[in-house]
PDB file of C-alpha atoms in Angstrom:
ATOM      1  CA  UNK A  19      11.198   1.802  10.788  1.00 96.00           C
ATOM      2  CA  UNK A  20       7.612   2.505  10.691  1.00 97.00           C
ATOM      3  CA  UNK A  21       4.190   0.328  10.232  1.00 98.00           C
ATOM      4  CA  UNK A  22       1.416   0.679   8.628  1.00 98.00           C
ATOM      5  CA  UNK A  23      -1.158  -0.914   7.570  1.00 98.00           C
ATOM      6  CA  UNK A  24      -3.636  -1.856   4.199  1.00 98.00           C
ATOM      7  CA  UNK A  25      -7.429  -1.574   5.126  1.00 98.00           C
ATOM      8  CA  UNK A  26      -9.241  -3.234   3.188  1.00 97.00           C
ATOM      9  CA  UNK A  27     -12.067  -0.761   1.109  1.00 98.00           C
ATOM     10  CA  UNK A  28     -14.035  -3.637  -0.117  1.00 97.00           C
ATOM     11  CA  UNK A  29     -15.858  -6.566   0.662  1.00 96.00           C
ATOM     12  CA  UNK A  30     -19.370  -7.795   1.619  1.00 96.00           C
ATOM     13  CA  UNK A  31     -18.641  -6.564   4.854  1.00 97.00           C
ATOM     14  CA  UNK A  32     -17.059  -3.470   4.209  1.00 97.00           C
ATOM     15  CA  UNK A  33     -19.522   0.240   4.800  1.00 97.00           C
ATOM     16  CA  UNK A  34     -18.583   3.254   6.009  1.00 97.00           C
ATOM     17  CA  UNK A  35     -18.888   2.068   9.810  1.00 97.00           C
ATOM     18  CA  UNK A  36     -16.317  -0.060   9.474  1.00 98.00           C
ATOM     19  CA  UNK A  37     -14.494   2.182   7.664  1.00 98.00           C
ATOM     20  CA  UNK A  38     -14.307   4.321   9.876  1.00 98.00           C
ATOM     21  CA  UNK A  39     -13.520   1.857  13.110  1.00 98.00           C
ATOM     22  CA  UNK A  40     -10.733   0.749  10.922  1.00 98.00           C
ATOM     23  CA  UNK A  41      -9.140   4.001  10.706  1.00 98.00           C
ATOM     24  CA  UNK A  42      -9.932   5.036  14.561  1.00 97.00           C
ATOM     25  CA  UNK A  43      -8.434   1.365  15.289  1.00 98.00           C
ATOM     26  CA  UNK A  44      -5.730   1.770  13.563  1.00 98.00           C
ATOM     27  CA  UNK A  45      -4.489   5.098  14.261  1.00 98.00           C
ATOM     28  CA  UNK A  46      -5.260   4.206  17.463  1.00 97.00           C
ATOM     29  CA  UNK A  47      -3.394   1.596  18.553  1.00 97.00           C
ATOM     30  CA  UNK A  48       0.037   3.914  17.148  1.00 97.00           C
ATOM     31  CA  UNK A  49       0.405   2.643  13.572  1.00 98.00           C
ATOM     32  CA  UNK A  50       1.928   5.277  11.501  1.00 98.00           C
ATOM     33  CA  UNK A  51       0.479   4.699   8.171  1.00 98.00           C
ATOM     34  CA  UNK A  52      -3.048   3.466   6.568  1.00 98.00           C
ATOM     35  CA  UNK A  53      -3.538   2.719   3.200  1.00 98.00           C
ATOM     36  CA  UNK A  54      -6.320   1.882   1.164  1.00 98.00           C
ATOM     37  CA  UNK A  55      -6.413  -0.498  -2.611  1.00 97.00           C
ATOM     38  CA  UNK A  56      -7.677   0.334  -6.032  1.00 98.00           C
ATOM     39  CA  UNK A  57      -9.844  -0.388  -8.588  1.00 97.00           C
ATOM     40  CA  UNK A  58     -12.220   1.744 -10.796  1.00 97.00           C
ATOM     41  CA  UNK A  59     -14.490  -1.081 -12.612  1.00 96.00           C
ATOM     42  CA  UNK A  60     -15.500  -4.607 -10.773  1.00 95.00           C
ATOM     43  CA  UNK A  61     -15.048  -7.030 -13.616  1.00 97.00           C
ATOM     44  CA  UNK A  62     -15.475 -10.397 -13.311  1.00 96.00           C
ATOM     45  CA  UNK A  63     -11.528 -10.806 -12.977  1.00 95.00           C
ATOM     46  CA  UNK A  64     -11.050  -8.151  -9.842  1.00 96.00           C
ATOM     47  CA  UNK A  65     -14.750  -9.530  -7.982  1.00 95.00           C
ATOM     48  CA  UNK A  66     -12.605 -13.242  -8.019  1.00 93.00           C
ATOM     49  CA  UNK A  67     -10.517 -11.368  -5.999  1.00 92.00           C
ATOM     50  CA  UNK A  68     -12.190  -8.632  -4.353  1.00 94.00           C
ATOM     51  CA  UNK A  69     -15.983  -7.980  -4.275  1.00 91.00           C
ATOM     52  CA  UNK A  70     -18.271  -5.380  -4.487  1.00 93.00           C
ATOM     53  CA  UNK A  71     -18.854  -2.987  -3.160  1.00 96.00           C
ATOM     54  CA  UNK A  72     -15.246  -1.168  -3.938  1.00 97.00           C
ATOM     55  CA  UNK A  73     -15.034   2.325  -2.029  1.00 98.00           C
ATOM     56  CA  UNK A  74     -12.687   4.910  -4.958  1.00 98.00           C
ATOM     57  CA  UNK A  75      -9.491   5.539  -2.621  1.00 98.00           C
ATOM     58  CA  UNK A  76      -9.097   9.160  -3.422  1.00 98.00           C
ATOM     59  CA  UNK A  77     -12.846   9.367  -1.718  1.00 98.00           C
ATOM     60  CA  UNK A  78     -12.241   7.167   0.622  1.00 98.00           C
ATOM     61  CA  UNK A  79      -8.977   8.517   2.061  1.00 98.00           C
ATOM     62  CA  UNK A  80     -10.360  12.234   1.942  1.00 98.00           C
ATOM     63  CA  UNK A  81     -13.087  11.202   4.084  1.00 97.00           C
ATOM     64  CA  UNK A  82     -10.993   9.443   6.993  1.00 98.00           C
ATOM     65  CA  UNK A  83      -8.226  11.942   6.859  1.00 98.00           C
ATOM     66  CA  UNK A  84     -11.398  13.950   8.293  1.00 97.00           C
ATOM     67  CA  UNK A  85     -11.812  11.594  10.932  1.00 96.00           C
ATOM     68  CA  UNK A  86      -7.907  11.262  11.642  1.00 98.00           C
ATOM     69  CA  UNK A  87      -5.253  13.146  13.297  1.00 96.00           C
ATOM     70  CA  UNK A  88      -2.007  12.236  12.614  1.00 97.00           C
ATOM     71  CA  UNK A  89      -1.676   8.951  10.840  1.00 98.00           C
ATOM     72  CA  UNK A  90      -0.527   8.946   6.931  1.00 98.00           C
ATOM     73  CA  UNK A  91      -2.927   7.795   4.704  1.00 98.00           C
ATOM     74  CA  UNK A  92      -2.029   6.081   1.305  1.00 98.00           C
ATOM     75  CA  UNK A  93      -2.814   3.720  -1.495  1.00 98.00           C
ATOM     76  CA  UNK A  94      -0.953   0.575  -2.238  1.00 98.00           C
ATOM     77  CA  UNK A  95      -1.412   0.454  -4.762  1.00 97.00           C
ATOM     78  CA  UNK A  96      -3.621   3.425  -7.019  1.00 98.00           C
ATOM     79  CA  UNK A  97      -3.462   1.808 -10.634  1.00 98.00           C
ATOM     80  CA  UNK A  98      -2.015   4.930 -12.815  1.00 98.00           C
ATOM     81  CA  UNK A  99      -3.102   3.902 -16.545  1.00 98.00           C
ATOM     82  CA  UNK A 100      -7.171   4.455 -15.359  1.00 98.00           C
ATOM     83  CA  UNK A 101      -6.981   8.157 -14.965  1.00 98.00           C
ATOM     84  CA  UNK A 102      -5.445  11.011 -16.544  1.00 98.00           C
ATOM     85  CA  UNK A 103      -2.901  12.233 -14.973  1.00 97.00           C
ATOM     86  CA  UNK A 104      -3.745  15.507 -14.536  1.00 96.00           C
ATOM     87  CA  UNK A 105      -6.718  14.452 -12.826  1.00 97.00           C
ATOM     88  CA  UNK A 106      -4.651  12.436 -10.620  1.00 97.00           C
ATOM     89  CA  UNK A 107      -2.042  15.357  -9.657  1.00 96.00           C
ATOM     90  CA  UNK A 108      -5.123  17.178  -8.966  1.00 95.00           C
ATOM     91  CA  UNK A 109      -6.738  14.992  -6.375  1.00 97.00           C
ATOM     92  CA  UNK A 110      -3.615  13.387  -4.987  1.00 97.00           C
ATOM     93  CA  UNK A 111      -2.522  17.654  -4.285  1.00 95.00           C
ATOM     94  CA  UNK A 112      -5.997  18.172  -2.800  1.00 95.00           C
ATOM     95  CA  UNK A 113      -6.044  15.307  -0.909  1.00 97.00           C
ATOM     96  CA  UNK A 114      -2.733  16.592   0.633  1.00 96.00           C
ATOM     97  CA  UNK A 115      -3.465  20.144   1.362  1.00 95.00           C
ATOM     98  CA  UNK A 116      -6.534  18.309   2.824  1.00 95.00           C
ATOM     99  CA  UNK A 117      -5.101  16.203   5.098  1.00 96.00           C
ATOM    100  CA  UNK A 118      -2.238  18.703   6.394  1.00 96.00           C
ATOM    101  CA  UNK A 119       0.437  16.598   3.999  1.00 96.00           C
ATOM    102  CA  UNK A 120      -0.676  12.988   5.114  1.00 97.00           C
ATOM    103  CA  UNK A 121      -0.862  11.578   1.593  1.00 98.00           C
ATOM    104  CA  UNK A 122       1.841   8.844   0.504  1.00 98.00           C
ATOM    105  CA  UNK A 123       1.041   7.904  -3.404  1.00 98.00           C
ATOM    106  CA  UNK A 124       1.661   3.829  -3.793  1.00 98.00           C
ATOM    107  CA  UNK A 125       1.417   3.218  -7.731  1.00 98.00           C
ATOM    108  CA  UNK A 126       1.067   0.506 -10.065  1.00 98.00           C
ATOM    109  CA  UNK A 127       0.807  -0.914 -13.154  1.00 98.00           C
ATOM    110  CA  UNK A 128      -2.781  -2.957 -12.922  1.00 97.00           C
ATOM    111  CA  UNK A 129      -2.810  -6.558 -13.537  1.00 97.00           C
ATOM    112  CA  UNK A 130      -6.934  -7.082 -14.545  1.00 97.00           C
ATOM    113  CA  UNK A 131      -6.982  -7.084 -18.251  1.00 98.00           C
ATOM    114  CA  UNK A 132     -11.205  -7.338 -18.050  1.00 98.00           C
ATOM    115  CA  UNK A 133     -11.319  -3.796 -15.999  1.00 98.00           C
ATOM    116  CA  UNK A 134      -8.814  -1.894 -18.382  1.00 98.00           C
ATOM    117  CA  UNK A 135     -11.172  -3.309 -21.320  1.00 98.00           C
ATOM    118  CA  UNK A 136     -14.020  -1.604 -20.039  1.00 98.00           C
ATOM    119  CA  UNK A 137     -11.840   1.566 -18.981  1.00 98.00           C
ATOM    120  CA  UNK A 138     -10.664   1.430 -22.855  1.00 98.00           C
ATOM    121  CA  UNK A 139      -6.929   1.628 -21.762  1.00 98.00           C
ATOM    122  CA  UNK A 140      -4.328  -0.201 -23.647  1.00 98.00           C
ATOM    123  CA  UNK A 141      -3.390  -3.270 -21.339  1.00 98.00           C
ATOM    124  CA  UNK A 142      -0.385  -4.271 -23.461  1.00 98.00           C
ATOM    125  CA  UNK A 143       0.484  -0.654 -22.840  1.00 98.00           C
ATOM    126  CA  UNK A 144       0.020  -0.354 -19.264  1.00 97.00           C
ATOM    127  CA  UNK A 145       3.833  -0.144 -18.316  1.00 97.00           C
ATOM    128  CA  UNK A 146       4.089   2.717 -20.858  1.00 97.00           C
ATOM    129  CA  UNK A 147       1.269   4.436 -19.996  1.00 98.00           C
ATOM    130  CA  UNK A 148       2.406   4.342 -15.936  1.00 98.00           C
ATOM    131  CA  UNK A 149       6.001   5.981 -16.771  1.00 97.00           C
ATOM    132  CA  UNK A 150       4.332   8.794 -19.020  1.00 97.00           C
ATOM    133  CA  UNK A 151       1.624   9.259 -16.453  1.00 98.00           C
ATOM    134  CA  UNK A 152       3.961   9.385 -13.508  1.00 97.00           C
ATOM    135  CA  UNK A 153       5.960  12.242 -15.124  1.00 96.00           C
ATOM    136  CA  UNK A 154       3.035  13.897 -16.335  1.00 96.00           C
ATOM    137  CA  UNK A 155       1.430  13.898 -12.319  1.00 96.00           C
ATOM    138  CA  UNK A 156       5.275  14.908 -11.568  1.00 94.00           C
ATOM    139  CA  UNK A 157       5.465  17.728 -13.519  1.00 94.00           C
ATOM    140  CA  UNK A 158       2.099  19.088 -12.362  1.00 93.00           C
ATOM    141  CA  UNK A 159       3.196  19.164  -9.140  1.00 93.00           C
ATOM    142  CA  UNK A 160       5.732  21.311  -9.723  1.00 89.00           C
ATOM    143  CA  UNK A 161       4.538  23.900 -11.722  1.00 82.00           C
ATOM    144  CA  UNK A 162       3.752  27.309  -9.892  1.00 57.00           C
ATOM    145  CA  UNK A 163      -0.080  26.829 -10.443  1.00 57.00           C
ATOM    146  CA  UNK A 164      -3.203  25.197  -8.713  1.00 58.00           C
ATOM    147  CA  UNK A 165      -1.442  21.490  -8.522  1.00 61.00           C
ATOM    148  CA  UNK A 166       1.460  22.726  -6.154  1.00 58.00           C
ATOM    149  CA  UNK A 167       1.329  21.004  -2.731  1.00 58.00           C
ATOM    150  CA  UNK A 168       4.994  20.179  -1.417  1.00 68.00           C
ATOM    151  CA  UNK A 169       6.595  17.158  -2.175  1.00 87.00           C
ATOM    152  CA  UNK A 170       3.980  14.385  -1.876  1.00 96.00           C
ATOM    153  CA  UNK A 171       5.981  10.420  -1.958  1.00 96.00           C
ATOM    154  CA  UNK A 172       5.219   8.347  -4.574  1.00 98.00           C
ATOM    155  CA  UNK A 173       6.125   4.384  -3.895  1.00 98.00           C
ATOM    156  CA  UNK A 174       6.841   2.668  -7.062  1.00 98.00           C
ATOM    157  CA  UNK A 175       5.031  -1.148  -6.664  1.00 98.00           C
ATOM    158  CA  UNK A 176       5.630  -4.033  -7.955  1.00 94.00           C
ATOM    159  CA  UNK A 177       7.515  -7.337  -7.535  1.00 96.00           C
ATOM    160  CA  UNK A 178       8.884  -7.398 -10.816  1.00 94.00           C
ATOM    161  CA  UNK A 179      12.431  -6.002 -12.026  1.00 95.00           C
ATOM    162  CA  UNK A 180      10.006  -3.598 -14.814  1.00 95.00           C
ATOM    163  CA  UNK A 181       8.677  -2.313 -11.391  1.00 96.00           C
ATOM    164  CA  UNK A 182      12.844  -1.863 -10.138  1.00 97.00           C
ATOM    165  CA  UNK A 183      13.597   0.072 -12.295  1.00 96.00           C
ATOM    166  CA  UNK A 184      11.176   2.172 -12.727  1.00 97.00           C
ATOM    167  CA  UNK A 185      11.568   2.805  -8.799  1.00 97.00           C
ATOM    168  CA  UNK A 186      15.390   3.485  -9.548  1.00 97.00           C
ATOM    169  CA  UNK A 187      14.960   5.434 -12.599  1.00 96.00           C
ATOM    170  CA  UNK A 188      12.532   7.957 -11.152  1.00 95.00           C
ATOM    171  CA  UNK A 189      14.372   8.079  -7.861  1.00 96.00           C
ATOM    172  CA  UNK A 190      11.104   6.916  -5.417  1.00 97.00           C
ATOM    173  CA  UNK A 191      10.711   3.914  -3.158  1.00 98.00           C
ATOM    174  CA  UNK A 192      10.388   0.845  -4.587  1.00 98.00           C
ATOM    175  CA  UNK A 193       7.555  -1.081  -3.002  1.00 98.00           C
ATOM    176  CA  UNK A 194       7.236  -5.146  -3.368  1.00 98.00           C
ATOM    177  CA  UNK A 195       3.874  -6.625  -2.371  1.00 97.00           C
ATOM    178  CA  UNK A 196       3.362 -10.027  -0.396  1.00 96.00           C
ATOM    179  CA  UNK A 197       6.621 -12.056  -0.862  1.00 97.00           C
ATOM    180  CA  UNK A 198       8.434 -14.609   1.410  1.00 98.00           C
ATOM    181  CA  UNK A 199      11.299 -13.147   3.614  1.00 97.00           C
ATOM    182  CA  UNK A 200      13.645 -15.275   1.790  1.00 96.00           C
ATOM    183  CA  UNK A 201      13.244 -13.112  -1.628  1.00 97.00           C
ATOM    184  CA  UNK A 202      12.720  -9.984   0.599  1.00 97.00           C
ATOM    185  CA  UNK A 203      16.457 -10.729   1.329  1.00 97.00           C
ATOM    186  CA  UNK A 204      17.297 -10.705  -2.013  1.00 96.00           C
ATOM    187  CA  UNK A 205      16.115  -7.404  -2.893  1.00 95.00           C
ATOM    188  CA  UNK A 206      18.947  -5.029  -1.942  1.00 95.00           C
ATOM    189  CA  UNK A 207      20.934  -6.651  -4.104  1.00 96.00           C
ATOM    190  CA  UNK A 208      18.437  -6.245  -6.794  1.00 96.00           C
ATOM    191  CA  UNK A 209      18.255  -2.851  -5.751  1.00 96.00           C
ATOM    192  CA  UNK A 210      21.524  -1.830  -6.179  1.00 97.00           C
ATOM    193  CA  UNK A 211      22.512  -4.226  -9.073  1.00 97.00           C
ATOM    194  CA  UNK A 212      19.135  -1.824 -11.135  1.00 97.00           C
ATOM    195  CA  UNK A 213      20.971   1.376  -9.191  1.00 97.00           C
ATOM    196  CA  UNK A 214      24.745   0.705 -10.955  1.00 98.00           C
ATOM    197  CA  UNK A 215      22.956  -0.346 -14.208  1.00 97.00           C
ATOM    198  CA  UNK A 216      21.557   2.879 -14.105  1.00 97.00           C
ATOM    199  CA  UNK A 217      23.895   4.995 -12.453  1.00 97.00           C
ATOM    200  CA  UNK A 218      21.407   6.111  -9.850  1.00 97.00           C
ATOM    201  CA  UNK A 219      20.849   6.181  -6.220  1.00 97.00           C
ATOM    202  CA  UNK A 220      19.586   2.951  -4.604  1.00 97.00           C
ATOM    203  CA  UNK A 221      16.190   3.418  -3.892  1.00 97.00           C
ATOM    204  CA  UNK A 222      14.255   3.097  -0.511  1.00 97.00           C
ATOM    205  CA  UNK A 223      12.353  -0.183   0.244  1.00 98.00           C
ATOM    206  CA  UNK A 224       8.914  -0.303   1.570  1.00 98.00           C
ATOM    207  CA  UNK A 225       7.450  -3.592   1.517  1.00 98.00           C
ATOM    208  CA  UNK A 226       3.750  -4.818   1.949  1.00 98.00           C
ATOM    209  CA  UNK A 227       3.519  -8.167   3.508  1.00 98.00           C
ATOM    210  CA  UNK A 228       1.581 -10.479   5.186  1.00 98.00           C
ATOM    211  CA  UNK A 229      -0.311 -10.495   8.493  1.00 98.00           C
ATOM    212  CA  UNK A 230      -1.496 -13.266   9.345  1.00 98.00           C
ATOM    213  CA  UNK A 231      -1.044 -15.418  12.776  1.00 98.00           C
ATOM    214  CA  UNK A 232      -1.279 -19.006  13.520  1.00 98.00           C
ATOM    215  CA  UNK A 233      -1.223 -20.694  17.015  1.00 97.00           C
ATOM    216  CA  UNK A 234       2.131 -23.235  15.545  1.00 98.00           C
ATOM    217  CA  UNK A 235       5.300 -22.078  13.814  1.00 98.00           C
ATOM    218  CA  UNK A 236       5.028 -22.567   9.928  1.00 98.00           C
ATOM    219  CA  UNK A 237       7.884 -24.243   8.529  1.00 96.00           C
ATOM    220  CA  UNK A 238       6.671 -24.406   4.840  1.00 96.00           C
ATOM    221  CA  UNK A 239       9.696 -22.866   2.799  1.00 93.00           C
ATOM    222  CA  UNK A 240       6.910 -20.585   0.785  1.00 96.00           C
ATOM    223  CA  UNK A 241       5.667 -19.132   3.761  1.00 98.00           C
ATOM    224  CA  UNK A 242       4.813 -15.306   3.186  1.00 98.00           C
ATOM    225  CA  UNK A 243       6.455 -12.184   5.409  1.00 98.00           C
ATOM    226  CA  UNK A 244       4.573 -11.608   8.017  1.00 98.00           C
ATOM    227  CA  UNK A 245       2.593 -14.612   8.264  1.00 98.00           C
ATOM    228  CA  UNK A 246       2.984 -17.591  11.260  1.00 98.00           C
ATOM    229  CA  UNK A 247       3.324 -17.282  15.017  1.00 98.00           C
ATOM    230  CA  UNK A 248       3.941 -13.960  17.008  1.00 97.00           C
ATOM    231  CA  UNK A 249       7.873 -14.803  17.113  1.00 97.00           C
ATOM    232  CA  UNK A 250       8.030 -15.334  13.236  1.00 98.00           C
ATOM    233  CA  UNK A 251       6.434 -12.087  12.544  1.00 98.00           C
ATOM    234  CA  UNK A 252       8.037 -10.171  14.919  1.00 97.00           C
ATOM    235  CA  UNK A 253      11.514 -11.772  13.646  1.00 97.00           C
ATOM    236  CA  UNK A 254      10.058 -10.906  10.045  1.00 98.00           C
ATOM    237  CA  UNK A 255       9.824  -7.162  11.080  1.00 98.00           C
ATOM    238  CA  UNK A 256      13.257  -6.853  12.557  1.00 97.00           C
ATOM    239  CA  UNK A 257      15.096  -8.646   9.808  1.00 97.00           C
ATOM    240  CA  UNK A 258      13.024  -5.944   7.129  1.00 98.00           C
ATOM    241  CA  UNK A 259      14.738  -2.935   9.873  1.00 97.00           C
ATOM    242  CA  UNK A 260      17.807  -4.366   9.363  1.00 97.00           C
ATOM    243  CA  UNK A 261      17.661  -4.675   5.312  1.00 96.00           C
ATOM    244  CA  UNK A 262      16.893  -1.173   5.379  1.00 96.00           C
ATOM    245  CA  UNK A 263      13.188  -1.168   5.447  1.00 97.00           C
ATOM    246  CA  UNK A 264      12.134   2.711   6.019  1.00 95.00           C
ATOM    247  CA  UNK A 265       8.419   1.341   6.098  1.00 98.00           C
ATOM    248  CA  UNK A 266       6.815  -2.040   5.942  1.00 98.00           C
ATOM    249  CA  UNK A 267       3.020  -2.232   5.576  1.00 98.00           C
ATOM    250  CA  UNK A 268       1.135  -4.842   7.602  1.00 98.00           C
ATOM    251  CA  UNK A 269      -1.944  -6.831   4.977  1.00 98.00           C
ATOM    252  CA  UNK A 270      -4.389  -8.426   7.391  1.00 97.00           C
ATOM    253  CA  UNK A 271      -6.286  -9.620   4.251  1.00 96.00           C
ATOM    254  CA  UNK A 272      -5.797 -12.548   3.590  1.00 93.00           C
ATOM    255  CA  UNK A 273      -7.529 -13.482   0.816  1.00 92.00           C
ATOM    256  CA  UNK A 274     -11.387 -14.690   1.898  1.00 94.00           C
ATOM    257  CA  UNK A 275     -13.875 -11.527   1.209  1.00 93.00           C
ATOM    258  CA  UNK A 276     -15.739 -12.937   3.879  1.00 94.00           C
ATOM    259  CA  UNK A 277     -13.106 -11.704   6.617  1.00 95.00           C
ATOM    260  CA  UNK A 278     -14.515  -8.455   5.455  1.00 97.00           C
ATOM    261  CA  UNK A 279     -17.610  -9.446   7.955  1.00 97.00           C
ATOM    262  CA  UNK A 280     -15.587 -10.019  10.743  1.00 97.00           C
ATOM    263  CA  UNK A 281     -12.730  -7.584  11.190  1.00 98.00           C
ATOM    264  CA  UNK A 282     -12.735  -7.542  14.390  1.00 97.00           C
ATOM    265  CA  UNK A 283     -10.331 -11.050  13.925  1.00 97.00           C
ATOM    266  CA  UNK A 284      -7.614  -9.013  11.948  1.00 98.00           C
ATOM    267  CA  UNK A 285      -8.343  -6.204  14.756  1.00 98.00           C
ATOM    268  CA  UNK A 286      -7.015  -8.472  17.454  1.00 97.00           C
ATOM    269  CA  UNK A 287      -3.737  -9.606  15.423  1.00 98.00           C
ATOM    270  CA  UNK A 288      -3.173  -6.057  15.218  1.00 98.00           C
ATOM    271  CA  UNK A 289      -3.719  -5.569  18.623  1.00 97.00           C
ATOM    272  CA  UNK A 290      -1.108  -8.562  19.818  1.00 97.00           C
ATOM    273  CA  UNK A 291       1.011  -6.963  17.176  1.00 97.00           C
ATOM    274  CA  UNK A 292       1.377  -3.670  18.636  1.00 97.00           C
ATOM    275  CA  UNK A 293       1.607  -5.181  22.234  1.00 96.00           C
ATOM    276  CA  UNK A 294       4.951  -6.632  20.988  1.00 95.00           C
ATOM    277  CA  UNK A 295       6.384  -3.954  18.707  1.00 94.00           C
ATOM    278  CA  UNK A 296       7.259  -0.809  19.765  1.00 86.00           C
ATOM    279  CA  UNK A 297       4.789   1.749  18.016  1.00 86.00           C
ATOM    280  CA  UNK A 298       6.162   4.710  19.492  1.00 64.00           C
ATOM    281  CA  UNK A 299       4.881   5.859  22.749  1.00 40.00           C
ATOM    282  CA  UNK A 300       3.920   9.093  21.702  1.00 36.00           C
ATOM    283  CA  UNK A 301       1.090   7.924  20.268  1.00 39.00           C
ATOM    284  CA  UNK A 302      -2.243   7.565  22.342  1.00 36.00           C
ATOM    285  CA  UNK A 303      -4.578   4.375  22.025  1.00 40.00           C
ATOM    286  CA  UNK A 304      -8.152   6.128  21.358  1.00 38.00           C
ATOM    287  CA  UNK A 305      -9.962   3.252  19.737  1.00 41.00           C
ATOM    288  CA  UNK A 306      -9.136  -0.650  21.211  1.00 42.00           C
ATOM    289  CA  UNK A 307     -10.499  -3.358  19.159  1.00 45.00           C
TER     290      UNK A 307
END
């Protein structure tokens, strides 16, 4: 099973500096994967959430695959409806070739009415728009032409069963965001209840969760994947490897845009993470936090 992890490309504290210690910490310490969020306007509805400034991933990630080696780089998730999608098959290829085929390609849905508003996308059509779009980028990428760059993944994500089945039906990961280990449990069955209904392969799971330590156990039934002491999350991790997990991705955001000044906190916790986990020891350490 491999790790990686969602940096976060926004925030009051968030400039290319720490962009780039992110991605030389991360890779660094022998996580496999980095990925990086999305959003194209910030409306009043995504600033509640995330602030200003917001660095565009396809940018971003082109720019610290530069400054990489060998970790993948991804988004978790790139909102589909906001660009055309021949536009996105265009960057997502370059960004490949770029990279020496790094790229994974998390995709959603969207959720902030207020940004696809000022976009002038449909939100009651968002679902729609994501399955056209997907098979439009899809179809790109296969044609003989300019798009053609190998078989780049595309993680379907989404907690809902809309999100399922669109995972099943188009034969790509399906890829659940921030959830308690309890429903985490529940989802190969969900997977391969959507597989039969569809007469399909069961997809791959790749789950975001928490990260997030505290110094006593938390016994709260609601508490999140990946959040409480070291033994909890490391417990978390090894019951995702044995449901299957190909790749869970570690979310040291928790919430408070203000962490963004002092990442150096989620830094350590993935520090003390990779002290206890087995990264791989063919990786060398070239940036410690």
């Amino acid at each position: 099973m491999q790790i990686g992890v969602n940096v976060p490309n926004f925030g009051p504290g968030t400039d290319p500096g720490v962009l780039r210690r992110w991605a030389q910490t991360v890779e660094g310490l022998g996580f496999d994967l980095l990925m990086v969020s999305d959003h194209v306007v910030v409306t009043p509805d995504v600033a509640e959430q995330y602030p200003g400034p917001f660095y565009e991933p396809f940018t971003t990630l082109a720019w610290l695959a530069g400054i990489t080696d060998r970790i993948r780089l991804g988004t978790t998730v790139l909102i589909v409806p906001y660009r055309h999608p021949l536009l996105v098959a265009r960057m997502a290829a370059n960004l490949n070739q770029l990279s020496g085929g790094r790229l994974v390609l998390g995709v959603g849905v969207g959720w902030a009415r207020q940004e696809f508003d000022a976009l002038g996308v449909p939100f009651q059509q968002r679902g729609k728009l994501t399955d056209d779009h997907l098979r439009a980028i899809r179809a790109a990428w296969d044609d003989d032409g300019d798009y053609r760059s190998g078989r780049i993944p595309i993680w379907i994500g989404g907690n809902s069963d809309a999100g399922l089945r669109r995972a099943v039906r188009l034969g790509e990961p399906w890829h659940p965001l921030r959830s308690t280990l309890a429903w985490l449990r529940e989802a190969p069955a969900r997977m391969k209840a959507a597989a039969d209904e569809q007469r399909r392969p069961v997809p791959a799971l790749v789950p975001r969760i928490a990260l997030r330590f505290t110094d006593s156990p938390i016994t709260d039934p609601g508490r999140l994947a990946g959040e409480g002491t070291v033994d909890q999350v490391l417990d978390d991790l090894e019951q995702l490897r044995l449901l299957g997990a190909d790749t869970v991705v570690l979310d040291p955001f928790n919430g408070d845009p203000y962490e963004t000044c002092r990442p150096q906190v989620a830094w350590q916790a993935l520090a003390t993470l990779a002290a206890h986990w087995d990264l791989g020891t063919h990786h060398t350490q070239t940036e410690q936090p």
